[in-house]
Amino acid sequence: MATRALVLNEQTRADIKKVISHAEHNIFTEEDMVDRINNPGKHKPPGDIEEFKCFVPIGFRCVFTIEKQPIGWCRHLSVSIDAKDKVPSFAATLELAREFGMDVKAMEDFDHSWIEEIEPGKSAVNVLTKITPKNAKTSEDVADK
């Protein structure tokens, strides 16, 4: 785990809002998720799609999606840093999760969390919070808790 400064300024918050808006209008249904798992070469991972990610000073990379997971509709945030064999601190992950609209005060508040190796020597902390959909067909219909 790495401790480093997290800089949340006006530009950073604007970048985060842009990613959230894109995710809300480009949700991943259960069918999308199954297709991505069964055909990994067919789709770019969200982290390779510019509109689903942003960079937060100093050295944080955030990828955000809204997707149907086995536990239900979720906000999914993946946070990594620009250091080999390190992951972001819990404090930074929590603060970033709150910026992405997740109502959490501690790591235990996430509905699910895990560390994922995204490439050799580089890992990300992934966190999910469940949301309540009004109607899962359009992003406008996916609502917060």
Coordinates of C-alpha atoms in Angstrom, one line a residue:
M1 CA 0.0 0.0 0.0
A2 CA 1.3 3.4 -0.9
T3 CA 0.7 6.7 0.9
R4 CA 0.8 9.8 -1.3
A5 CA -1.0 13.1 -1.6
L6 CA -4.4 13.1 -3.2
V7 CA -5.1 16.4 -4.9
L8 CA -8.8 17.1 -5.4
N9 CA -9.2 20.5 -7.1
E10 CA -11.8 22.1 -9.4
Q11 CA -10.3 20.5 -12.5
T12 CA -10.1 17.1 -10.9
R13 CA -13.7 17.2 -9.8
A14 CA -14.8 18.3 -13.2
D15 CA -12.9 15.4 -14.7
I16 CA -14.6 13.0 -12.3
K17 CA -18.0 14.4 -13.1
K18 CA -17.4 13.8 -16.8
V19 CA -16.5 10.2 -16.2
I20 CA -19.6 9.7 -14.0
S21 CA -21.8 11.2 -16.7
H22 CA -20.3 8.9 -19.3
A23 CA -20.8 5.9 -17.1
E24 CA -24.4 6.8 -16.4
H25 CA -25.1 7.0 -20.1
N26 CA -23.1 3.8 -21.0
I27 CA -24.1 1.2 -18.4
F28 CA -23.1 -2.4 -18.7
T29 CA -26.0 -4.8 -18.5
E30 CA -25.9 -8.4 -17.4
E31 CA -25.7 -9.4 -21.1
D32 CA -22.8 -7.0 -21.6
M33 CA -20.9 -8.4 -18.6
V34 CA -21.4 -12.0 -19.7
D35 CA -20.3 -11.2 -23.3
R36 CA -17.2 -9.4 -21.9
I37 CA -16.3 -12.5 -19.8
N38 CA -17.0 -15.0 -22.6
N39 CA -15.3 -13.0 -25.3
P40 CA -12.4 -11.0 -23.7
G41 CA -10.7 -10.1 -27.0
K42 CA -13.9 -8.7 -28.5
H43 CA -14.2 -5.7 -26.2
K44 CA -11.7 -3.2 -24.8
P45 CA -11.7 -3.2 -21.0
P46 CA -13.2 0.0 -19.6
G47 CA -9.8 1.1 -18.3
D48 CA -8.7 1.3 -22.0
I49 CA -11.6 3.5 -22.9
E50 CA -10.7 7.2 -22.3
E51 CA -14.3 8.2 -21.2
F52 CA -14.4 5.7 -18.4
K53 CA -11.2 6.9 -16.7
C54 CA -9.5 9.9 -15.3
F55 CA -6.2 10.7 -13.7
V56 CA -6.1 12.4 -10.2
P57 CA -3.0 14.1 -8.9
I58 CA -0.6 12.8 -7.6
G59 CA -0.4 9.6 -9.6
F60 CA -3.9 8.0 -9.3
R61 CA -5.8 6.4 -12.1
C62 CA -9.5 5.9 -11.7
V63 CA -11.8 3.8 -13.8
F64 CA -15.6 4.0 -13.2
T65 CA -18.5 2.1 -14.5
I66 CA -22.1 1.3 -13.7
E67 CA -22.7 -2.4 -14.3
K68 CA -24.9 -5.4 -13.4
Q69 CA -22.9 -7.7 -11.1
P70 CA -24.1 -10.9 -9.5
I71 CA -25.0 -8.8 -6.4
G72 CA -27.1 -6.5 -8.6
W73 CA -26.6 -3.0 -10.2
C74 CA -23.4 -1.4 -8.9
R75 CA -21.1 1.5 -9.1
H76 CA -17.7 0.0 -9.8
L77 CA -14.5 2.0 -9.1
S78 CA -11.0 0.8 -9.8
V79 CA -8.1 2.8 -8.4
S80 CA -4.5 2.2 -9.2
I81 CA -1.3 4.3 -8.8
D82 CA 1.7 4.9 -11.0
A83 CA 4.1 2.8 -8.8
K84 CA 5.2 -0.8 -9.4
D85 CA 4.0 -3.4 -6.9
K86 CA 1.9 -0.8 -4.9
V87 CA -1.8 -0.1 -4.5
P88 CA -3.5 3.1 -3.3
S89 CA -4.1 3.6 0.5
F90 CA -7.5 2.8 2.0
A91 CA -7.8 6.6 2.8
A92 CA -7.2 7.6 -0.8
T93 CA -9.5 4.9 -2.1
L94 CA -12.3 5.9 0.3
E95 CA -12.0 9.6 -0.6
L96 CA -12.0 8.9 -4.3
A97 CA -15.0 6.6 -3.9
R98 CA -16.9 9.4 -2.2
E99 CA -16.0 11.7 -5.1
F100 CA -17.5 9.1 -7.5
G101 CA -20.8 9.2 -5.6
M102 CA -20.3 6.2 -3.3
D103 CA -21.8 6.6 0.2
V104 CA -19.0 5.0 2.3
K105 CA -17.2 6.0 5.5
A106 CA -15.0 2.9 5.8
M107 CA -13.7 0.0 3.6
E108 CA -16.3 -2.2 5.3
D109 CA -19.1 -0.1 3.8
F110 CA -18.4 -1.3 0.3
D111 CA -20.6 -4.2 -0.9
H112 CA -17.5 -5.9 -2.4
S113 CA -13.8 -5.0 -2.7
W114 CA -10.8 -6.8 -4.1
I115 CA -7.3 -6.2 -5.4
E116 CA -6.8 -7.1 -9.1
E117 CA -3.6 -7.4 -11.0
I118 CA -4.1 -5.3 -14.1
E119 CA -0.7 -6.0 -15.6
P120 CA 2.5 -7.6 -14.2
G121 CA 3.7 -5.5 -11.2
K122 CA 0.6 -3.3 -11.4
S123 CA -2.5 -3.8 -9.3
A124 CA -5.7 -1.9 -8.6
V125 CA -8.1 -1.7 -5.7
N126 CA -11.7 -2.4 -7.0
V127 CA -14.8 -1.4 -5.0
L128 CA -18.5 -1.9 -5.6
T129 CA -21.5 -0.3 -4.1
K130 CA -25.0 -1.5 -4.9
I131 CA -27.5 1.0 -6.5
T132 CA -31.2 0.7 -7.0
P133 CA -32.3 0.8 -10.7
K134 CA -35.6 2.2 -11.6
N135 CA -35.5 0.5 -15.0
A136 CA -32.2 -1.1 -16.1
K137 CA -32.6 -0.4 -19.8
T138 CA -31.4 3.2 -19.9
S139 CA -28.8 5.0 -17.9
E140 CA -31.2 7.8 -17.0
D141 CA -33.2 5.1 -15.1
V142 CA -30.4 4.0 -12.9
A143 CA -30.7 5.7 -9.6
D144 CA -28.6 6.0 -6.4
K145 CA -29.6 4.3 -3.1

